[in-house]
mmCIF file of C-alpha atoms and ligand atoms in Angstrom:
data_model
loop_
_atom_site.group_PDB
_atom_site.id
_atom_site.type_symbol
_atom_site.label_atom_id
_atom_site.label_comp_id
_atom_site.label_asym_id
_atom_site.label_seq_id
_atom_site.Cartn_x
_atom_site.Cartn_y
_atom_site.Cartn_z
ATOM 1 C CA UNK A 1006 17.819 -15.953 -19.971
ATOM 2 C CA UNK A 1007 14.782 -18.122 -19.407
ATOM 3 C CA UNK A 1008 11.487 -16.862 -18.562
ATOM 4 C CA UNK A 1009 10.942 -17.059 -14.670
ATOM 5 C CA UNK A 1010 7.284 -18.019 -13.644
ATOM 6 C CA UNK A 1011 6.738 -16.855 -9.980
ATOM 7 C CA UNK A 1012 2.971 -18.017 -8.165
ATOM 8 C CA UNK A 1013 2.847 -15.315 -5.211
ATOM 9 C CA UNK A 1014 0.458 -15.355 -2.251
ATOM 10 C CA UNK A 1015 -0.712 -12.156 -0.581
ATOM 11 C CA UNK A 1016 -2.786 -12.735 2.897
ATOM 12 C CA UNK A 1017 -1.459 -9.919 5.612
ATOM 13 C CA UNK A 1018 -4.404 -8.378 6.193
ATOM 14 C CA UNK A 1019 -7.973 -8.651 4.574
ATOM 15 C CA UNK A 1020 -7.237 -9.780 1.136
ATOM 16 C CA UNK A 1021 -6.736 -13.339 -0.278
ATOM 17 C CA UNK A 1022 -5.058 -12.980 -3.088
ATOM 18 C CA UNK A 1023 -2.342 -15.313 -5.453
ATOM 19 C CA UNK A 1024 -0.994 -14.071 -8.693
ATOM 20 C CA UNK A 1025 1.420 -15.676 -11.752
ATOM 21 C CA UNK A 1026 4.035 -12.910 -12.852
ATOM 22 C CA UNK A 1027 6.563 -13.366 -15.249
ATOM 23 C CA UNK A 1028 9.920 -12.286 -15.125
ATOM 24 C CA UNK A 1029 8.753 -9.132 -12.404
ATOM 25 C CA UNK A 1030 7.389 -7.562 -14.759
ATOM 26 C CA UNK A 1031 4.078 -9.448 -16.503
ATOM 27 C CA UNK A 1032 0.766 -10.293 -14.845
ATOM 28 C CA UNK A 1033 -0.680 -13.818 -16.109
ATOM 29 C CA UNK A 1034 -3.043 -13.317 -13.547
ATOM 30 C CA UNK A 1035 -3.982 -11.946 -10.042
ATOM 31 C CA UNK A 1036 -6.762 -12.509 -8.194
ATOM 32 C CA UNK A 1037 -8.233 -11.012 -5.047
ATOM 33 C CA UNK A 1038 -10.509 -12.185 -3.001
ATOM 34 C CA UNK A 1039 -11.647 -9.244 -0.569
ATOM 35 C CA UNK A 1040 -12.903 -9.299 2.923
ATOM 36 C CA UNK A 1041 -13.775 -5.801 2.896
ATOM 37 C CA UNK A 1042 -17.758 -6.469 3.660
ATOM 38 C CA UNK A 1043 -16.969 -9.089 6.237
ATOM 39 C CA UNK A 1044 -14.882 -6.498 8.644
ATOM 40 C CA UNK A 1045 -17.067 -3.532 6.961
ATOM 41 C CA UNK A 1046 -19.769 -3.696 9.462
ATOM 42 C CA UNK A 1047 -16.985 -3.817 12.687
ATOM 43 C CA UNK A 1048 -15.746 -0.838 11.360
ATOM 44 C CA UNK A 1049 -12.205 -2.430 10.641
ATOM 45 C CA UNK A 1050 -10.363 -5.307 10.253
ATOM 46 C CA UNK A 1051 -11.061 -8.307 12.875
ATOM 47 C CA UNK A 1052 -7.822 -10.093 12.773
ATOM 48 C CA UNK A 1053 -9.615 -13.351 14.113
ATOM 49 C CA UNK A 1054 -12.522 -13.630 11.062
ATOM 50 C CA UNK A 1055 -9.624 -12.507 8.751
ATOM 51 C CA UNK A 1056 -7.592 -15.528 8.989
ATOM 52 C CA UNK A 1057 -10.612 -18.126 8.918
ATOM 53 C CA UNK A 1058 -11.544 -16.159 5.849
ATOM 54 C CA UNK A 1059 -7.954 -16.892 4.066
ATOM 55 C CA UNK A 1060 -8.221 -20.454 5.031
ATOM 56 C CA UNK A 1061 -11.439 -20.633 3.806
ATOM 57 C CA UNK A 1062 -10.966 -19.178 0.113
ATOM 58 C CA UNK A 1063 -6.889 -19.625 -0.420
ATOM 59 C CA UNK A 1064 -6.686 -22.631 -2.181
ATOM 60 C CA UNK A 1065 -9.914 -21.665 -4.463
ATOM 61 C CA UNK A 1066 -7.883 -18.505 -5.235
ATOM 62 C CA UNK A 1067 -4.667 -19.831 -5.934
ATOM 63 C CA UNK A 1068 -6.382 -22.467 -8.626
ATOM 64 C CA UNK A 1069 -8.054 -19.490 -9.908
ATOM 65 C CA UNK A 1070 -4.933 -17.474 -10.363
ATOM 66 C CA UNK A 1071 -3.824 -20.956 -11.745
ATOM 67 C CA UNK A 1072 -6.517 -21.465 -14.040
ATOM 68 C CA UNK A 1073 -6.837 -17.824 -15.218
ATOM 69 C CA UNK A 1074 -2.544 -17.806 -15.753
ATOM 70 C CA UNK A 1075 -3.897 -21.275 -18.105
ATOM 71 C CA UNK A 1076 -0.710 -22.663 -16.167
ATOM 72 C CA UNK A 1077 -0.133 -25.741 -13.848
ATOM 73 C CA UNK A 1078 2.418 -26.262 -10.818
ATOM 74 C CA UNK A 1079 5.022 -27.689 -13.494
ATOM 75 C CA UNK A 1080 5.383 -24.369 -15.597
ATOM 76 C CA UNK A 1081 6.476 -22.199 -12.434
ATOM 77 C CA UNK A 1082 10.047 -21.792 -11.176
ATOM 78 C CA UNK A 1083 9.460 -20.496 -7.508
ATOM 79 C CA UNK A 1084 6.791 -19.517 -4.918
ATOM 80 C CA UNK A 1085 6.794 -15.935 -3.311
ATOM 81 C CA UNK A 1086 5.040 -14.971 -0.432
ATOM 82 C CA UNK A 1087 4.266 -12.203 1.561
ATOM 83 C CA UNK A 1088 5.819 -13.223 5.056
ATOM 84 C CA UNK A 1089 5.290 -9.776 7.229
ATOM 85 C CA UNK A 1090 4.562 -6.893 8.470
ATOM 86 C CA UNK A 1091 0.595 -7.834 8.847
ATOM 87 C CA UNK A 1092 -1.689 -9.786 11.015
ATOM 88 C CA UNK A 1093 0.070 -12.562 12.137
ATOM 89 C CA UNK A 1094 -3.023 -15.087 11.287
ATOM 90 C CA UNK A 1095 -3.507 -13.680 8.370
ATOM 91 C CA UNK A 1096 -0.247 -14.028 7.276
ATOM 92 C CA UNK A 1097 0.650 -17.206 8.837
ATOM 93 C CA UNK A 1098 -2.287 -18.908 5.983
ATOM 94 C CA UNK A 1099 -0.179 -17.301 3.342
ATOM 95 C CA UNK A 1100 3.133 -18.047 4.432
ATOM 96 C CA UNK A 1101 2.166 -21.963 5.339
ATOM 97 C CA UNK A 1102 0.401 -22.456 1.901
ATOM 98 C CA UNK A 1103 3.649 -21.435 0.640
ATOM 99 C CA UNK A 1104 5.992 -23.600 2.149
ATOM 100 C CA UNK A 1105 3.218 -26.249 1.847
ATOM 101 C CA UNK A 1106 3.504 -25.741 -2.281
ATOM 102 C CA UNK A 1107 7.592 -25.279 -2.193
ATOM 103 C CA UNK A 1108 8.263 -28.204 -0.514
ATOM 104 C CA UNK A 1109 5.491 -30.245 -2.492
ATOM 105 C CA UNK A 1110 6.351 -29.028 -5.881
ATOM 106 C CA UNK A 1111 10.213 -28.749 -4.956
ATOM 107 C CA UNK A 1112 10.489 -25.456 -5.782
ATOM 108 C CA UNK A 1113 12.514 -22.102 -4.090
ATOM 109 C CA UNK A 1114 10.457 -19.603 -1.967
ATOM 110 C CA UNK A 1115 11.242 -15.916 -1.177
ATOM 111 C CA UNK A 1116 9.828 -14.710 1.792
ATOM 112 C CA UNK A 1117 8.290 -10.946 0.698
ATOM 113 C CA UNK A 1118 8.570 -7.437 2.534
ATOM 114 C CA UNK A 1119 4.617 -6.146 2.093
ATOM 115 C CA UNK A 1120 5.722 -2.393 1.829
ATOM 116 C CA UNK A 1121 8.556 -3.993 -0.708
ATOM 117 C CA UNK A 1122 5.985 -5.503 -2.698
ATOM 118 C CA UNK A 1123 3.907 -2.274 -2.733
ATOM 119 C CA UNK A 1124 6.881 -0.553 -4.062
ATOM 120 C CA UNK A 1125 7.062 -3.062 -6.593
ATOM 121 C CA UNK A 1126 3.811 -2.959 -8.202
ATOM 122 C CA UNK A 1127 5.724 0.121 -10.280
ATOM 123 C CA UNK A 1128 7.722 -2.225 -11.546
ATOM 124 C CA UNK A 1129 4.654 -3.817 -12.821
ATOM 125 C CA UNK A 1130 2.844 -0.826 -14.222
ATOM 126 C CA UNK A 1131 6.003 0.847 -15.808
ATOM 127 C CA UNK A 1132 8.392 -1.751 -17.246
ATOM 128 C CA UNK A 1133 10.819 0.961 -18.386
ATOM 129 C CA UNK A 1134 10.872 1.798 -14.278
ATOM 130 C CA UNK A 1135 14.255 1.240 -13.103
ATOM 131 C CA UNK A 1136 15.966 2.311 -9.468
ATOM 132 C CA UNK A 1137 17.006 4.403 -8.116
ATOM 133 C CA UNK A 1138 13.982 6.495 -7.879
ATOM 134 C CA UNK A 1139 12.206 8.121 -4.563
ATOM 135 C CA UNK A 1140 9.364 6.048 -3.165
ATOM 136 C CA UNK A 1141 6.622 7.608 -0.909
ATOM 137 C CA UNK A 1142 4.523 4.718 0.227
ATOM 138 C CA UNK A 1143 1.183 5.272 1.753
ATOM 139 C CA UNK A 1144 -0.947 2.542 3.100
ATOM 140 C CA UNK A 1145 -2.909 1.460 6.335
ATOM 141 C CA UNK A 1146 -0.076 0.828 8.004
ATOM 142 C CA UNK A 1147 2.424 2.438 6.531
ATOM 143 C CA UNK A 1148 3.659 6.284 5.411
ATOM 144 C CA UNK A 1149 7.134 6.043 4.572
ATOM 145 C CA UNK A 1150 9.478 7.517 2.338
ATOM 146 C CA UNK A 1151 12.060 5.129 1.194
ATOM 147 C CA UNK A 1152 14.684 5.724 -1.593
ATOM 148 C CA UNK A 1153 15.017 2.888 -3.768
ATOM 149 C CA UNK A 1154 18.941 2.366 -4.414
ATOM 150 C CA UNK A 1155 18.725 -0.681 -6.175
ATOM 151 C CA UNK A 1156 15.998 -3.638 -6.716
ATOM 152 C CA UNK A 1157 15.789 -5.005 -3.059
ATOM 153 C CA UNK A 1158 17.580 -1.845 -1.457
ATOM 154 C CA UNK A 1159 15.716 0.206 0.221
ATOM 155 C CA UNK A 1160 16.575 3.276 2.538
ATOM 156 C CA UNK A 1161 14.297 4.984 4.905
ATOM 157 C CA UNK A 1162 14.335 8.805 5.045
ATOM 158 C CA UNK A 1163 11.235 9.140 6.788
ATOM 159 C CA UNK A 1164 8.224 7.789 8.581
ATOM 160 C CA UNK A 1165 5.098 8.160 10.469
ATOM 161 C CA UNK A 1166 5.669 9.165 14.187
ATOM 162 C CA UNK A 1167 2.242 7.715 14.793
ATOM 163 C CA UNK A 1168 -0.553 7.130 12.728
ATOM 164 C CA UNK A 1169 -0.387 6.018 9.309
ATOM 165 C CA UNK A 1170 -2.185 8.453 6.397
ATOM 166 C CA UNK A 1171 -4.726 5.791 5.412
ATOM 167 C CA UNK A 1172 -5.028 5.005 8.900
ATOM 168 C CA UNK A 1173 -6.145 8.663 9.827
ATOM 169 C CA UNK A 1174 -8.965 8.242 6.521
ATOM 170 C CA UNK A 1175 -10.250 5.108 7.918
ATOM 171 C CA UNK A 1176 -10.534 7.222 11.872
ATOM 172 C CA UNK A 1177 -11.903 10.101 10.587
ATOM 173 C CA UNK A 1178 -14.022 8.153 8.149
ATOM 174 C CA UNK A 1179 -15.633 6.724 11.224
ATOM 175 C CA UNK A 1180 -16.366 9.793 13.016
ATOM 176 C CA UNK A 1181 -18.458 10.829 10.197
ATOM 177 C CA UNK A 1182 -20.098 7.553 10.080
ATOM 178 C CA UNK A 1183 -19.024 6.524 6.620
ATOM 179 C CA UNK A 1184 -18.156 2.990 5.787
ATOM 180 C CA UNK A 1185 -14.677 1.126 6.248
ATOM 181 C CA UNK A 1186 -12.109 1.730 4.578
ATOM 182 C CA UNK A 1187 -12.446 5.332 4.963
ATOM 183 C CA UNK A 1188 -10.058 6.387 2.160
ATOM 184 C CA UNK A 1189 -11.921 5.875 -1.063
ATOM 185 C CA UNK A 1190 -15.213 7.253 0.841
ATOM 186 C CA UNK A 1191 -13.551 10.357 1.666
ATOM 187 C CA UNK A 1192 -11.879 10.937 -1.718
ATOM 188 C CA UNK A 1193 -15.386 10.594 -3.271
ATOM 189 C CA UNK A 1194 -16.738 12.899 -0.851
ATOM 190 C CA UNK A 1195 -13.916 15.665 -1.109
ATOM 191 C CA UNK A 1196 -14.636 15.978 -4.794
ATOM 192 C CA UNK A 1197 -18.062 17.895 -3.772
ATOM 193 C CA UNK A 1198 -16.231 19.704 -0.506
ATOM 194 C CA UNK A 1199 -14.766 22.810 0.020
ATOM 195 C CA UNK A 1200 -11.011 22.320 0.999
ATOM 196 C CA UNK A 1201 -10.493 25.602 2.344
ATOM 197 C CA UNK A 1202 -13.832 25.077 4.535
ATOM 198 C CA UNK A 1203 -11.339 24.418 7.844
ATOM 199 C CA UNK A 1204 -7.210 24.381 7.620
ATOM 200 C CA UNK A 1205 -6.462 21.975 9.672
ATOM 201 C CA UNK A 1206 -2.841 21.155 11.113
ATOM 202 C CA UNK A 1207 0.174 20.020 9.222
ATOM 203 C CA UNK A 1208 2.309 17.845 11.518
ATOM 204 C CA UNK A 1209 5.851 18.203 11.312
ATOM 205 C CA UNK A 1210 8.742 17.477 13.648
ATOM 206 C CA UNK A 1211 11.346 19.597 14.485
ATOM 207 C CA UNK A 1212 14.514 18.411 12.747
ATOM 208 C CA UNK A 1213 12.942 15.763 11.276
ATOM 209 C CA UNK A 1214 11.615 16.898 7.930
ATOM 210 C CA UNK A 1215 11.004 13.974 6.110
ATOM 211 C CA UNK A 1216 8.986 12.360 9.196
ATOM 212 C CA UNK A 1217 4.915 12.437 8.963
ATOM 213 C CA UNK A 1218 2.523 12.784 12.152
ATOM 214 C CA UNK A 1219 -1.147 12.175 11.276
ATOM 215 C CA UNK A 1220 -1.890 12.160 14.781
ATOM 216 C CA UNK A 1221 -2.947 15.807 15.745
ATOM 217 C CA UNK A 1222 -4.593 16.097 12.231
ATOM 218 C CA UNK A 1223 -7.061 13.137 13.116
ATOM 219 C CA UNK A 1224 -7.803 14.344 16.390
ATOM 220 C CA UNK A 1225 -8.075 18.321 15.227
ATOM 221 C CA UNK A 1226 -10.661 16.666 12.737
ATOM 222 C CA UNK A 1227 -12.584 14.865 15.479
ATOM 223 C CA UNK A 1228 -12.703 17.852 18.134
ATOM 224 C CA UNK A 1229 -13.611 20.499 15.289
ATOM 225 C CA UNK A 1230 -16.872 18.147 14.416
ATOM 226 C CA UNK A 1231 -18.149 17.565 18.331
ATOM 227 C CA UNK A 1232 -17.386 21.022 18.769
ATOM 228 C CA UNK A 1233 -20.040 21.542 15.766
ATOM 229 C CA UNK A 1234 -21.700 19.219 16.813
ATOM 230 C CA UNK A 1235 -22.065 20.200 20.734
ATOM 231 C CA UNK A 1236 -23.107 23.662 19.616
ATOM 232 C CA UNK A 1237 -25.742 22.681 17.534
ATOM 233 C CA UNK A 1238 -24.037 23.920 14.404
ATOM 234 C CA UNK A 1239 -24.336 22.184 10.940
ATOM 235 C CA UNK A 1240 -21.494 20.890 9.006
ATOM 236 C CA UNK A 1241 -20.977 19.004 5.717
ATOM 237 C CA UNK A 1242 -19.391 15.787 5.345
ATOM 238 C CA UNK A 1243 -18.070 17.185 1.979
ATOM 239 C CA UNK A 1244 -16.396 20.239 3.358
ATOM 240 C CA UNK A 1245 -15.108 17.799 6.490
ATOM 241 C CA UNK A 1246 -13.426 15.351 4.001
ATOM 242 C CA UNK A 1247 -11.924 18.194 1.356
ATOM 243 C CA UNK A 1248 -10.242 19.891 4.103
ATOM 244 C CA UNK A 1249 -8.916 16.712 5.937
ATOM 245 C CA UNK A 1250 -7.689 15.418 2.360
ATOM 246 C CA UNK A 1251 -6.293 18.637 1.644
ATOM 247 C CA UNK A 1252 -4.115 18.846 4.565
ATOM 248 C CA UNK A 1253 -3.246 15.212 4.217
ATOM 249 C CA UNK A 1254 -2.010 15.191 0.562
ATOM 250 C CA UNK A 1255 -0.349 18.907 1.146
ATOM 251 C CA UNK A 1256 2.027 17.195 4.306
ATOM 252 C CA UNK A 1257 2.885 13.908 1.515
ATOM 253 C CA UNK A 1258 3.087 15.893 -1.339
ATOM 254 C CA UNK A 1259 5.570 19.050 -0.214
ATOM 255 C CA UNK A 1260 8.172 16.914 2.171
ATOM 256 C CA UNK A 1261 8.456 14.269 -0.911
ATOM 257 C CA UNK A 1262 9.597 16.717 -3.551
ATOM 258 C CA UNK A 1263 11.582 18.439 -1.492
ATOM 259 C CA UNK A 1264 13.392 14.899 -0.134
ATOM 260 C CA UNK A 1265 13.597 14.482 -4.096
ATOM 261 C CA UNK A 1266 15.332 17.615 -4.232
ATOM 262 C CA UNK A 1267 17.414 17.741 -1.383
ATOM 263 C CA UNK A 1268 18.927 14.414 -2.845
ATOM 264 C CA UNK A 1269 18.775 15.165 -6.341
ATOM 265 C CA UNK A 1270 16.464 12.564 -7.660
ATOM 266 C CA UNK A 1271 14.657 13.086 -10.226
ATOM 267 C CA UNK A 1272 11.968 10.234 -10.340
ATOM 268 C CA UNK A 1273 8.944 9.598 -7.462
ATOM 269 C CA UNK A 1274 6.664 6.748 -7.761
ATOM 270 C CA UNK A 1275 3.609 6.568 -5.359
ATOM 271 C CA UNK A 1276 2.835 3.124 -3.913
ATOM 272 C CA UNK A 1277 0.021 1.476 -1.410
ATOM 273 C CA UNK A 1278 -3.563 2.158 -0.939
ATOM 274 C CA UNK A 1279 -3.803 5.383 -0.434
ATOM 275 C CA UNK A 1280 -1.404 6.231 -3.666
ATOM 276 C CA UNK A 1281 -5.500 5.340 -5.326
ATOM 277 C CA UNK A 1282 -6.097 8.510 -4.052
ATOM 278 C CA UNK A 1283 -7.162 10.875 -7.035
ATOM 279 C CA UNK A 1284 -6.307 14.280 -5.292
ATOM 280 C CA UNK A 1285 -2.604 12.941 -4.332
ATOM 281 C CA UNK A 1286 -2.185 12.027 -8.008
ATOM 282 C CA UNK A 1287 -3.488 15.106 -9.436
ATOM 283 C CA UNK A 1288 -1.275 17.686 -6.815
ATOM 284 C CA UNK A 1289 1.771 15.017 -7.324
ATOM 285 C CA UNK A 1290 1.049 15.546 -11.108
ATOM 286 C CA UNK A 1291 0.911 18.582 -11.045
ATOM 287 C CA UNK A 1292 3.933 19.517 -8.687
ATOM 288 C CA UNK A 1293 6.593 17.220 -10.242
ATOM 289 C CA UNK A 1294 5.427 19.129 -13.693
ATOM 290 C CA UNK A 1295 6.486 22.381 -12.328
ATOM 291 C CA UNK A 1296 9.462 21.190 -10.532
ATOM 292 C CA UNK A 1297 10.718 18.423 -14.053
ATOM 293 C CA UNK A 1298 10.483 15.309 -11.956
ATOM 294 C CA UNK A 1299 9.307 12.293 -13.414
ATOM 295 C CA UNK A 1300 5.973 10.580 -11.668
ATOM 296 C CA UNK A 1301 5.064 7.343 -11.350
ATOM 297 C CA UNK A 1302 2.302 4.990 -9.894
ATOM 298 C CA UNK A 1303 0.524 2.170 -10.564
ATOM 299 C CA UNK A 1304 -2.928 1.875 -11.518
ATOM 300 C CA UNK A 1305 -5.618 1.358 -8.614
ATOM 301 C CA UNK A 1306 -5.673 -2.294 -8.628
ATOM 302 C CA UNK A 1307 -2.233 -2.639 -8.049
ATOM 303 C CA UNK A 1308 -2.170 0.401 -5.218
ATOM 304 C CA UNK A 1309 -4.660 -1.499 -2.901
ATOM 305 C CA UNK A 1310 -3.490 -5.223 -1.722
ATOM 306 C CA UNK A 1311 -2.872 -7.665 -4.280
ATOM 307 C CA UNK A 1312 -0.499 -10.374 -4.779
ATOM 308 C CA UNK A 1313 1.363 -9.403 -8.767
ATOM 309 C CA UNK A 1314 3.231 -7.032 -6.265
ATOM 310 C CA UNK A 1315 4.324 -9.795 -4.368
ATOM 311 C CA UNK A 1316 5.285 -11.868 -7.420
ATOM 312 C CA UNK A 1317 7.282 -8.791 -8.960
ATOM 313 C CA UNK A 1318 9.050 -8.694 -5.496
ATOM 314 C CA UNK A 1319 9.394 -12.462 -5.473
ATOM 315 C CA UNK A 1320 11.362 -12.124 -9.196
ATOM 316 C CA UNK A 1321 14.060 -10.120 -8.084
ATOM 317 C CA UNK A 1322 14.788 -11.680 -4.906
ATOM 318 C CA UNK A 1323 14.482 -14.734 -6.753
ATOM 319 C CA UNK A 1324 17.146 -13.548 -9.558
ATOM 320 C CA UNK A 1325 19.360 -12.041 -6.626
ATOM 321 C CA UNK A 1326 19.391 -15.706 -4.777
ATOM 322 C CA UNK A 1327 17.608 -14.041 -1.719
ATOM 323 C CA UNK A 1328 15.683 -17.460 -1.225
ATOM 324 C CA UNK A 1329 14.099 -18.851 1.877
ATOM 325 C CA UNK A 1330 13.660 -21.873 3.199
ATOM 326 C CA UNK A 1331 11.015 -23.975 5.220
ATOM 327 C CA UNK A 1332 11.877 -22.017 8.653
ATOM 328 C CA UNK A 1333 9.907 -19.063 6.968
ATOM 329 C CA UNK A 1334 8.027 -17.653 9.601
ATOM 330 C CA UNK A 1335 5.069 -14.479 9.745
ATOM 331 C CA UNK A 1336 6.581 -11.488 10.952
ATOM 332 C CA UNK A 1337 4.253 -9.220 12.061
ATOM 333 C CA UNK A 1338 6.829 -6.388 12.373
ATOM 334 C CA UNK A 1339 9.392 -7.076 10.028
ATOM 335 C CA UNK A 1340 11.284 -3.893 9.265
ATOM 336 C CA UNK A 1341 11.984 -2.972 5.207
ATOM 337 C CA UNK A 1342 15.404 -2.655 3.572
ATOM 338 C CA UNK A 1343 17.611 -5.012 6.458
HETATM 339 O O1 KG4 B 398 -2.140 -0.861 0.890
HETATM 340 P P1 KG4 B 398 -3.450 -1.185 1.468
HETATM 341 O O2 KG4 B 398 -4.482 -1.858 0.599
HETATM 342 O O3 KG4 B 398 -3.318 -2.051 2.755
HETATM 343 C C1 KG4 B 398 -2.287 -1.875 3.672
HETATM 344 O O4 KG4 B 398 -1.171 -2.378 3.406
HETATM 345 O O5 KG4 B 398 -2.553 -1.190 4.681
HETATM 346 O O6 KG4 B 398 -4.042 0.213 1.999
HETATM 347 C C2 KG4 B 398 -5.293 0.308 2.593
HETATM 348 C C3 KG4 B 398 -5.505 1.762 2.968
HETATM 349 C C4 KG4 B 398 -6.784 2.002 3.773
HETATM 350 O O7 KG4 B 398 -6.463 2.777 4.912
HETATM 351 C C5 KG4 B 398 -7.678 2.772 2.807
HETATM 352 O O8 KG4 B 398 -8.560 3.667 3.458
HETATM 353 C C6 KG4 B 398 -6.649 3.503 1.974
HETATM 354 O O9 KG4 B 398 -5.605 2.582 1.788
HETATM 355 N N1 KG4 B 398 -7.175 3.908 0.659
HETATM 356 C C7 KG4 B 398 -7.292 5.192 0.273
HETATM 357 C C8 KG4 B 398 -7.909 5.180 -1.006
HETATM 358 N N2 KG4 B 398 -8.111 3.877 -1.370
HETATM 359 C C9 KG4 B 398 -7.647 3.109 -0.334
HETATM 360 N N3 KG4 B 398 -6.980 6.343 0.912
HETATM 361 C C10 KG4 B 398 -7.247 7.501 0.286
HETATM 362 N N4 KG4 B 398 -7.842 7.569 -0.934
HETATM 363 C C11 KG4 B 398 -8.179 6.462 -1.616
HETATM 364 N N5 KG4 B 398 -8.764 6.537 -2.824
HETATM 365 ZN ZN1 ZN B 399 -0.745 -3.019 1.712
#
């Protein structure tokens, strides 16, 4: 079969980024343009100055992915694009450069599931990866854990009842006055903590035990430091971010081995930002040893946002005729695996 060259635009949330992948599997190039120190000093993403900053740099960045893939429009065979869940500013810039570059360059579009595209940045990192396999994706948004049946189906076993994981590093982050995003800050900072300092709650839901709350762990976080902090008592930031880490990656870790057991699987891959996170690779590593399940994820560049996800995505849609067309809208809450 021919080689299929995909140009993919990521812009949900506060990164600009456009990538040339080949055949799903081979980056040509991907390039990211971050926002990070824009929103950094609001604490968090400003949807508002997140869009104007896409429409600002996407065209530089998608002649840079160009330029850096030594490709031009001719040599690809579709455009992919993430077209929800996100900010629906940010991605509208993404999704209307994309039609705007289908419908110049005649060429099909796939509309792209972000959480599917996180997913697929294993495909990326391990070529040998095939489905099915057990996915537990971890992001801002998102804590789900999905099996992966097939490329492009997707079934949801569990989910966040409120908060996300990376959500609760970027709110505790802030109590402690440490810089947005909160997740690589605290993973640096847990290194030199004591995790057994507090042990804080493990959510879990009655008769729900793949399902993840986040919720009562943030906020046992929060009161246990102005509770210090009201009595005059010192405290560490170290200590604060091992034990919150700790009782994180303990909740992801345990219910997605034993959702690999319960349905006999015997391959987990991590995916989305927080799957950067070097103590939930080293218990996952050292869990699915013990238990002889094979572990994947991708390397840190492909965890956080980044559009070669979207362009390994964008292959297999592509390949499975799952094409859009130029009604393609942003859908801020599009739901995975439908
Ligand atoms: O996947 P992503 O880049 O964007 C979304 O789709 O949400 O994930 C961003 C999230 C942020 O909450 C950030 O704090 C978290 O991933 N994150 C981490 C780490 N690196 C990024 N969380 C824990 N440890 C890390 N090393
Ligand atoms: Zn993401």
């Amino acid at each position: 079969m021919k080689d299929i060259y995909i140009l993919a635009i990521e812009t949900s949330c506060d990164e600009t980024s456009a990538a040339v992948v080949k055949d799903g599997r081979e980056v040509l190039s991907n390039i990211i343009a971050s926002q990070i120190d824009l929103h950094r000093e609001y604490g968090g993403v400003v949807p508002e100055i997140a869009s104007r900053k896409h429409i600002e740099v996407i065209s530089h960045v998608i002649e840079g992915a160009m330029y850096e893939a030594d490709m031009t429009f001719k040599d690809l065979d579709a455009i992919g694009v993430t077209c929800g869940p996100g900010l629906v500013g940010a991605l509208l810039v993404g999704v209307s450069t994309a039609k705007g570059l289908a419908y110049g360059l005649d060429l099909p579009l796939a509309g792209v599931h972000h959480i599917e595209g996180h997913i697929c940045a294993n495909y990326i990192a391990h070529r040998d990866l095939k489905p099915p396999f057990l996915c537990l994706v971890v992001s801002g948004g998102h804590s789900h854990i999905i099996v992966v049946e097939d490329y492009g189906s997707y079934r949801i076993i569990g989910q966040t009842r409120d908060d996300a994981a990376g959500e609760a590093y970027d709110k505790v982050a802030r109590t402690l006055g440490l810089e947005y995003p909160g997740g690589p800050v605290i993973d640096a900072l847990a290194k030199k903590g004591n995790s057994n300092w507090v042990k804080f709650p493990r959510g879990h839901i009655d008769g729900h035990p793949y399902d993840f709350s986040f919720s009562g762990l943030k906020t046992a976080v929060i009161n246990h430091i102005h509770n210090m902090e009201q009595k005059g008592e010192p405290y560490r930031n170290e200590d604060v971010a091992a034990s919150f880490q700790k009782a994180v990656v303990d909740v992801l870790v345990d219910k997605t081995i034993m959702a690999a057991k319960d349905l006999d699987m015997g391959k987990i891959a991590l995916a989305g930002g927080v799957s950067a996170n070097s103590e939930l690779r080293r218990q996952f590593t050292r869990r699915c040893e013990d238990e002889g399940l094979e572990l994947y994820y991708p390397p840190i560049e492909l965890c956080t946002d980044n559009a070669a996800m979207i362009g390994s995505a964008a292959y297999f849609d592509f390949v499975q005729g799952k094409l859009a067309d130029l009604t393609l809208n942003a859908y801020p809450n599009l739901p995975i695996g439908i």
